[in-house]
Short mmCIF file of C-alpha atoms in Angstrom, two decimals:
data_model
loop_
_atom_site.label_atom_id
_atom_site.label_comp_id
_atom_site.label_asym_id
_atom_site.label_seq_id
_atom_site.Cartn_x
_atom_site.Cartn_y
_atom_site.Cartn_z
CA UNK A 28 -2.13 62.57 -54.66
CA UNK A 29 -2.33 66.35 -54.22
CA UNK A 30 -0.40 68.78 -56.39
CA UNK A 31 -0.07 72.48 -56.39
CA UNK A 32 -2.42 73.99 -58.94
CA UNK A 33 -0.89 76.07 -61.80
CA UNK A 34 -1.86 79.64 -61.01
CA UNK A 35 -0.52 82.98 -62.27
CA UNK A 36 -0.63 84.14 -58.67
CA UNK A 37 2.65 82.30 -57.98
CA UNK A 38 4.39 84.37 -60.57
CA UNK A 39 4.11 87.34 -58.20
CA UNK A 40 3.53 85.83 -54.80
CA UNK A 41 5.66 83.09 -53.28
CA UNK A 42 3.94 80.01 -51.95
CA UNK A 43 3.90 79.77 -48.15
CA UNK A 44 2.46 77.66 -45.41
CA UNK A 45 2.24 78.47 -41.73
CA UNK A 46 3.12 75.68 -39.36
CA UNK A 47 2.59 77.22 -35.94
CA UNK A 48 -0.50 77.57 -33.79
CA UNK A 49 0.61 80.59 -31.79
CA UNK A 50 0.54 83.04 -34.65
CA UNK A 51 -2.35 85.43 -34.15
CA UNK A 52 -3.10 86.74 -37.61
CA UNK A 53 -5.88 87.05 -40.22
CA UNK A 54 -3.49 85.92 -42.88
CA UNK A 55 -4.68 82.49 -44.33
CA UNK A 56 -2.57 79.61 -43.11
CA UNK A 57 -1.42 79.05 -46.69
CA UNK A 58 -1.86 80.32 -50.22
CA UNK A 59 -1.08 76.95 -51.67
CA UNK A 60 -4.06 75.80 -53.76
CA UNK A 61 -3.80 71.99 -54.01
CA UNK A 62 -5.67 69.82 -56.42
CA UNK A 63 -6.28 66.08 -56.24
CA UNK A 64 -4.98 64.21 -59.35
CA UNK A 65 -6.24 60.63 -59.83
CA UNK A 66 -5.43 57.87 -62.22
CA UNK A 67 -1.61 58.52 -62.15
CA UNK A 68 0.32 55.33 -63.14
CA UNK A 69 2.48 54.29 -60.20
CA UNK A 70 4.80 51.35 -61.18
CA UNK A 71 6.22 48.77 -58.93
CA UNK A 72 10.02 49.17 -58.94
CA UNK A 73 10.81 45.66 -57.86
CA UNK A 74 13.29 44.02 -60.32
CA UNK A 75 14.53 47.52 -61.23
CA UNK A 76 17.89 49.13 -60.12
CA UNK A 77 17.33 52.86 -59.71
CA UNK A 78 20.19 54.93 -58.44
CA UNK A 79 20.72 58.38 -56.88
CA UNK A 80 22.80 59.46 -59.78
CA UNK A 81 20.34 58.42 -62.47
CA UNK A 82 16.87 58.65 -60.92
CA UNK A 83 17.46 60.67 -57.66
CA UNK A 84 16.46 57.61 -55.46
CA UNK A 85 17.49 54.09 -54.68
CA UNK A 86 16.68 51.30 -52.20
CA UNK A 87 19.28 49.62 -50.00
CA UNK A 88 18.99 46.66 -47.54
CA UNK A 89 19.61 47.30 -43.88
CA UNK A 90 19.10 44.48 -41.44
CA UNK A 91 19.30 46.02 -37.82
CA UNK A 92 17.51 43.55 -35.59
CA UNK A 93 15.40 46.39 -34.15
CA UNK A 94 11.77 45.91 -33.50
CA UNK A 95 9.07 48.52 -34.21
CA UNK A 96 8.79 49.18 -30.49
CA UNK A 97 12.46 50.00 -30.31
CA UNK A 98 11.89 53.17 -32.35
CA UNK A 99 9.99 54.47 -29.34
CA UNK A 100 13.25 54.62 -27.38
CA UNK A 101 15.56 57.38 -28.33
CA UNK A 102 18.78 55.76 -27.01
CA UNK A 103 17.99 52.70 -29.20
CA UNK A 104 17.73 55.03 -32.23
CA UNK A 105 20.81 57.16 -31.39
CA UNK A 106 23.12 54.36 -30.17
CA UNK A 107 22.12 51.41 -32.36
CA UNK A 108 20.12 52.21 -35.33
CA UNK A 109 21.77 55.54 -36.69
CA UNK A 110 25.33 54.23 -36.59
CA UNK A 111 24.23 51.18 -38.66
CA UNK A 112 22.37 53.39 -41.11
CA UNK A 113 25.30 55.73 -41.41
CA UNK A 114 27.61 52.92 -42.30
CA UNK A 115 25.18 51.48 -44.81
CA UNK A 116 24.64 54.78 -46.56
CA UNK A 117 28.44 55.34 -46.71
CA UNK A 118 29.01 51.88 -48.27
CA UNK A 119 26.01 52.35 -50.71
CA UNK A 120 26.97 55.70 -52.00
CA UNK A 121 30.79 55.72 -51.51
CA UNK A 122 30.56 58.75 -49.25
CA UNK A 123 33.23 60.06 -46.98
CA UNK A 124 31.22 61.68 -44.26
CA UNK A 125 27.57 61.28 -43.22
CA UNK A 126 25.88 63.78 -40.73
CA UNK A 127 22.46 63.06 -39.38
CA UNK A 128 20.61 66.23 -38.37
CA UNK A 129 16.94 65.16 -37.77
CA UNK A 130 14.70 62.18 -37.65
CA UNK A 131 10.90 61.49 -37.44
CA UNK A 132 9.19 58.48 -36.03
CA UNK A 133 5.62 57.93 -37.05
CA UNK A 134 4.11 55.41 -34.68
CA UNK A 135 0.65 54.29 -33.69
CA UNK A 136 0.04 52.37 -30.50
CA UNK A 137 -1.01 48.73 -30.90
CA UNK A 138 -4.72 47.98 -30.27
CA UNK A 139 -3.69 46.63 -26.91
CA UNK A 140 -1.72 49.79 -25.94
CA UNK A 141 -4.58 51.94 -27.11
CA UNK A 142 -7.06 50.08 -24.94
CA UNK A 143 -4.73 50.31 -21.93
CA UNK A 144 -4.01 53.95 -22.53
CA UNK A 145 -7.27 55.67 -23.59
CA UNK A 146 -5.57 59.00 -23.98
CA UNK A 147 -3.52 57.56 -26.93
CA UNK A 148 -6.39 55.82 -28.63
CA UNK A 149 -7.23 58.84 -30.85
CA UNK A 150 -3.82 58.59 -32.41
CA UNK A 151 -5.04 55.57 -34.22
CA UNK A 152 -7.45 57.69 -36.17
CA UNK A 153 -6.68 59.75 -39.19
CA UNK A 154 -6.90 63.52 -38.69
CA UNK A 155 -10.29 64.96 -39.80
CA UNK A 156 -8.58 66.83 -42.69
CA UNK A 157 -6.65 63.75 -43.91
CA UNK A 158 -5.55 63.14 -46.59
CA UNK A 159 -5.18 66.79 -47.57
CA UNK A 160 -3.65 68.86 -44.77
CA UNK A 161 -1.25 71.67 -44.42
CA UNK A 162 1.50 71.15 -41.98
CA UNK A 163 1.75 68.94 -38.89
CA UNK A 164 1.11 71.47 -36.14
CA UNK A 165 -0.79 68.99 -33.89
CA UNK A 166 2.15 66.56 -33.68
CA UNK A 167 0.20 63.55 -34.96
CA UNK A 168 1.60 61.07 -37.46
CA UNK A 169 -0.22 61.29 -40.72
CA UNK A 170 1.22 60.28 -44.09
CA UNK A 171 1.85 63.22 -46.36
CA UNK A 172 -0.34 63.04 -49.44
CA UNK A 173 0.75 66.33 -50.93
CA UNK A 174 3.59 66.01 -53.38
CA UNK A 175 6.70 67.84 -52.22
CA UNK A 176 10.53 67.92 -52.06
CA UNK A 177 11.57 68.58 -48.49
CA UNK A 178 14.45 70.98 -49.17
CA UNK A 179 15.67 73.48 -51.72
CA UNK A 180 19.38 73.91 -52.33
CA UNK A 181 19.45 77.24 -50.49
CA UNK A 182 17.71 75.73 -47.51
CA UNK A 183 20.10 72.80 -47.38
CA UNK A 184 23.01 75.31 -47.25
CA UNK A 185 21.16 77.01 -44.34
CA UNK A 186 20.97 73.69 -42.47
CA UNK A 187 24.57 72.87 -43.15
CA UNK A 188 25.69 76.23 -41.78
CA UNK A 189 23.46 75.99 -38.73
CA UNK A 190 24.76 72.58 -37.63
CA UNK A 191 28.41 73.18 -38.75
CA UNK A 192 29.16 76.92 -38.05
CA UNK A 193 32.88 76.40 -37.66
CA UNK A 194 33.29 74.07 -40.64
CA UNK A 195 30.70 75.56 -43.06
CA UNK A 196 33.35 77.33 -45.20
CA UNK A 197 35.23 74.12 -45.72
CA UNK A 198 32.20 71.70 -46.06
CA UNK A 199 30.47 73.97 -48.58
CA UNK A 200 33.35 73.48 -50.97
CA UNK A 201 32.97 69.75 -50.98
CA UNK A 202 30.54 67.78 -53.07
CA UNK A 203 27.53 67.30 -50.93
CA UNK A 204 24.08 66.02 -50.98
CA UNK A 205 21.01 66.15 -48.64
CA UNK A 206 19.11 62.80 -48.51
CA UNK A 207 16.19 61.31 -46.74
CA UNK A 208 16.38 57.72 -45.63
CA UNK A 209 12.84 56.30 -45.14
CA UNK A 210 11.34 52.90 -44.38
CA UNK A 211 8.22 51.39 -42.81
CA UNK A 212 8.55 50.04 -39.35
CA UNK A 213 6.24 47.00 -40.06
CA UNK A 214 5.87 45.10 -43.19
CA UNK A 215 4.65 44.51 -45.70
CA UNK A 216 3.81 48.18 -45.98
CA UNK A 217 0.49 48.57 -47.76
CA UNK A 218 -1.24 51.37 -46.03
CA UNK A 219 -0.46 54.66 -47.87
CA UNK A 220 2.95 53.51 -49.25
CA UNK A 221 5.51 56.06 -50.46
CA UNK A 222 5.50 57.09 -54.07
CA UNK A 223 8.64 58.73 -55.60
CA UNK A 224 9.13 60.49 -58.97
CA UNK A 225 11.92 59.87 -61.23
CA UNK A 226 13.91 63.14 -61.15
CA UNK A 227 14.64 62.84 -64.94
CA UNK A 228 10.89 63.27 -65.59
CA UNK A 229 10.64 66.58 -63.70
CA UNK A 230 10.93 69.99 -65.40
CA UNK A 231 12.44 72.16 -62.68
CA UNK A 232 11.37 75.53 -64.06
CA UNK A 233 7.90 74.37 -64.99
CA UNK A 234 6.98 71.79 -62.27
CA UNK A 235 8.46 73.19 -59.04
CA UNK A 236 7.57 76.18 -56.92
CA UNK A 237 9.68 77.13 -53.79
CA UNK A 238 7.51 77.38 -50.62
CA UNK A 239 8.31 79.06 -47.34
CA UNK A 240 7.30 76.92 -44.32
CA UNK A 241 6.84 79.20 -41.25
CA UNK A 242 7.68 77.29 -38.12
CA UNK A 243 7.59 78.68 -34.50
CA UNK A 244 11.35 79.52 -34.44
CA UNK A 245 12.50 79.51 -38.03
CA UNK A 246 11.48 79.65 -41.74
CA UNK A 247 12.53 76.71 -43.98
CA UNK A 248 11.98 76.19 -47.74
CA UNK A 249 10.60 73.26 -49.66
CA UNK A 250 9.28 72.67 -53.17
CA UNK A 251 5.61 72.24 -54.03
CA UNK A 252 5.01 70.34 -57.19
CA UNK A 253 2.72 70.91 -60.14
CA UNK A 254 1.43 67.87 -61.97
CA UNK A 255 2.64 67.07 -65.40
CA UNK A 256 1.61 63.92 -67.36
CA UNK A 257 5.27 63.39 -68.27
CA UNK A 258 6.26 62.61 -64.59
CA UNK A 259 7.11 58.93 -63.91
CA UNK A 260 6.11 57.55 -60.54
CA UNK A 261 7.24 54.42 -58.68
CA UNK A 262 6.69 52.58 -55.47
CA UNK A 263 8.08 49.47 -53.74
CA UNK A 264 5.31 46.98 -53.51
CA UNK A 265 4.86 45.45 -50.03
CA UNK A 266 7.98 47.29 -48.81
CA UNK A 267 9.58 45.68 -45.71
CA UNK A 268 11.34 47.42 -42.69
CA UNK A 269 14.79 46.33 -44.04
CA UNK A 270 14.14 47.99 -47.45
CA UNK A 271 15.30 51.59 -46.95
CA UNK A 272 14.63 54.28 -49.52
CA UNK A 273 17.33 56.92 -50.07
CA UNK A 274 15.76 60.10 -51.63
CA UNK A 275 17.86 62.97 -53.01
CA UNK A 276 16.48 66.30 -51.71
CA UNK A 277 19.36 68.67 -52.63
CA UNK A 278 22.75 68.55 -54.32
CA UNK A 279 25.76 70.90 -54.46
CA UNK A 280 26.03 70.26 -58.17
CA UNK A 281 22.55 71.82 -58.72
CA UNK A 282 20.33 68.73 -59.02
CA UNK A 283 16.90 69.22 -57.39
CA UNK A 284 15.44 66.61 -55.22
CA UNK A 285 12.85 63.83 -55.80
CA UNK A 286 9.17 64.63 -55.41
CA UNK A 287 7.45 62.20 -53.19
CA UNK A 288 4.37 61.55 -51.22
CA UNK A 289 2.06 58.85 -49.78
CA UNK A 290 -0.67 57.54 -51.93
CA UNK A 291 -3.92 55.45 -51.39
CA UNK A 292 -2.88 51.88 -52.27
CA UNK A 293 -5.73 50.03 -54.09
CA UNK A 294 -4.27 46.80 -52.76
CA UNK A 295 -4.61 47.88 -49.14
CA UNK A 296 -7.28 46.35 -47.00
CA UNK A 297 -9.19 47.58 -43.91
CA UNK A 298 -7.31 44.89 -41.95
CA UNK A 299 -3.89 46.31 -42.78
CA UNK A 300 -2.31 48.25 -39.99
CA UNK A 301 -1.82 51.99 -40.22
CA UNK A 302 1.46 52.99 -41.80
CA UNK A 303 4.34 53.43 -39.31
CA UNK A 304 7.57 54.73 -40.44
CA UNK A 305 10.97 56.18 -39.71
CA UNK A 306 12.81 58.84 -41.69
CA UNK A 307 16.03 60.64 -41.07
CA UNK A 308 17.63 63.64 -42.74
CA UNK A 309 21.22 63.20 -43.81
CA UNK A 310 24.00 65.40 -45.09
CA UNK A 311 26.43 63.38 -47.19
CA UNK A 312 29.84 64.58 -48.16
CA UNK A 313 32.37 63.44 -50.80
CA UNK A 314 35.98 64.49 -50.51
CA UNK A 315 36.85 63.47 -54.11
#
């Protein structure tokens, strides 16, 4: 697991990361100095009952009947999967309105597909810079091993206003949360599973650094995370596709999101298939 080093530089210079290939500049792609931290206890959460309100994350069951290959078909995702997910999140959290604004499918072709389509075979290999890598500018599906929170509260507001220009004034007055729903597409998920940090163990002022992500058409903001021994980490051993993580990333009441990343699973074997996953960004609104 890779964390942002504690450096006095960040007292005067904001962390940034360039995620575009067309920018011709001598500026370094990032000023984020990451360090590998080993030996972090990551506990299996099976048998526990974490919640968004208490821990910043939870796990819900969602049986959809979709197969991994169905996630290659956008109509299947839009017309079948997302409505089921929306209803499940509403029921789980007691929300009044759910708005999906982005999703990412991380898929590798099967060995048979890779042999039949030689141009895809390279996608079954990890990127040469894996596991530490800045951005995803090449469009390949690599687990994120750098600890982060995907959105700050200010960036969540930017997203809300962008997709709801006419309703922003009204929606911004409601209680809202920005969540990620994440699950593996094949199970049991043993290759680089997702680790999540209990939000109660994170010291916001000491452990988090806002980071500008410079994309081709916009700038977003996430949090990089400094390591602290007090942080408490969890994962779901042998997570199955029907076991969906919900991770808080921003909250109108001021709560920061849940740090998370992939980690090298000591129980994983070379015969385990590469991690394939689906995650979707959700705006969740509560009227009362």
